[in-house]
Amino acid sequence: MSTQNTTRLTITRPDDWHLHLRDGAALEAVVADTARQFARAIIMPNLKPPVTTTEQAVAYRGRILAALAKAGGDVGAFTPLMTLYLTDNTSAEEIFRAHESGQVCAVKLYPAGATTNSDAGVTDLLGKCAKALEALEKCGMPLLVHGEVTDPSIDVFDREAIFVERVMKPLRRAFPALKVVFEHITTKEGAEYVRDAEGPIAATITPQHLLYNRNAIFQGGVRPHWYCLPILKRETHRQALVAAATSGSPRFFLGTDSAPHARGLKEHACGCAGCYTALHAMELYATAFDAVGKLDQLEGFASFHGPDFYGLPRNTGTLTLVRETFQIPEELPFGNTALVPLAAGETLAWRATS
Ligand SMILES: [Zn+2]
């Protein structure tokens, strides 16, 4: 069924299963954008220093809600789902404490050096983290995986496909009952692995990886606001991701990976990785689904598959998208500097209303 004549789409209120909120003034600048569209979000723990304990996660949760209140957001309508940053030293006790808190929902694996603030990441997953992984498996808490090898001799465009072979498969053989979310997949290999693998596995997909291929980074010159990690791939991969996201498979769900960086840190000799999409996430996803006539699959992807995988209830509210011109702002206020949203200045054909 084509959905290209749809002019209005009401779906169950969605959740964002992969979000960076930062801290301090940056947090205050962005948190209300997410709360406007999403009922819940999985909050990434890569602060400086990283969130490695339940106590830190609970304190961070408090700062998020305080920042939302200060920004005039609806605190009662938004739930931050906290995560811990897995390190070589994370103990089984810390995992059980996190689970019992009821506020920590997952643990994030960053291979050391993979992305922003990942220096404290894991150096030897099966060697050093076996006890923590066993504890996660036992309490049914998902491990969220940044799936790229960090070996500098491997081409940056190949790092995800090689991660599947070198890390993901051995991890899941060793812990077959462990729930794993392969975060922000960007390749055909990643999508096919998640689609076909045995056992509890799922993947999040960002809006930028559904909408753009790597040409976007270089169109007319180097465009730093299209630079994220894992990096955009070639068109065949983008098409494979769109097929996965719109397939109806419960293994694929929404995770924006929205990651704010000040304009000056993106437009820089060594610019930071990350796209800011919290402002217009649902407009971007609707655009991607609409482009292939699959708007009827958006609700499952955005609102059902995530909570079902995490074992959480689906939301009860709704979000409505209307086919209406929406111009993405050139920039947004961000503390004493500015934040450039993905596709700044461009026009989309969808607008989310509350
Ligand atoms: Zn991320």
mmCIF file with all atom_site columns, C-alpha atoms and ligand atoms in Angstrom, residues 18 20 44 46 108 110 115 146 184 229 257, ligand 1:
data_model
loop_
_atom_site.group_PDB
_atom_site.id
_atom_site.type_symbol
_atom_site.label_atom_id
_atom_site.label_alt_id
_atom_site.label_comp_id
_atom_site.label_asym_id
_atom_site.label_entity_id
_atom_site.label_seq_id
_atom_site.pdbx_PDB_ins_code
_atom_site.Cartn_x
_atom_site.Cartn_y
_atom_site.Cartn_z
_atom_site.occupancy
_atom_site.B_iso_or_equiv
_atom_site.pdbx_formal_charge
_atom_site.auth_seq_id
_atom_site.auth_comp_id
_atom_site.auth_asym_id
_atom_site.auth_atom_id
_atom_site.pdbx_PDB_model_num
ATOM   1  C  CA . HIS A 1 18  ? 19.763 6.493  21.487 1.00 0.00 ? 18  HIS A CA 1
ATOM   2  C  CA . HIS A 1 20  ? 23.162 12.354 23.693 1.00 0.00 ? 20  HIS A CA 1
ATOM   3  C  CA . MET A 1 44  ? 24.044 7.971  26.499 1.00 0.00 ? 44  MET A CA 1
ATOM   4  C  CA . ASN A 1 46  ? 29.638 9.431  27.512 1.00 0.00 ? 46  ASN A CA 1
ATOM   5  C  CA . LYS A 1 108 ? 26.729 0.954  26.739 1.00 0.00 ? 108 LYS A CA 1
ATOM   6  C  CA . TYR A 1 110 ? 32.220 1.864  23.495 1.00 0.00 ? 110 TYR A CA 1
ATOM   7  C  CA . THR A 1 115 ? 33.786 8.182  19.277 1.00 0.00 ? 115 THR A CA 1
ATOM   8  C  CA . HIS A 1 146 ? 28.844 0.986  19.353 1.00 0.00 ? 146 HIS A CA 1
ATOM   9  C  CA . HIS A 1 184 ? 23.154 3.177  14.850 1.00 0.00 ? 184 HIS A CA 1
ATOM   10 C  CA . LEU A 1 229 ? 30.280 8.302  13.601 1.00 0.00 ? 229 LEU A CA 1
ATOM   11 C  CA . ASP A 1 257 ? 21.963 9.472  18.046 1.00 0.00 ? 257 ASP A CA 1
HETATM 12 ZN ZN . ZN  B 2 .   ? 25.782 7.860  19.990 1.00 0.00 ? 1   ZN  B ZN 1
#
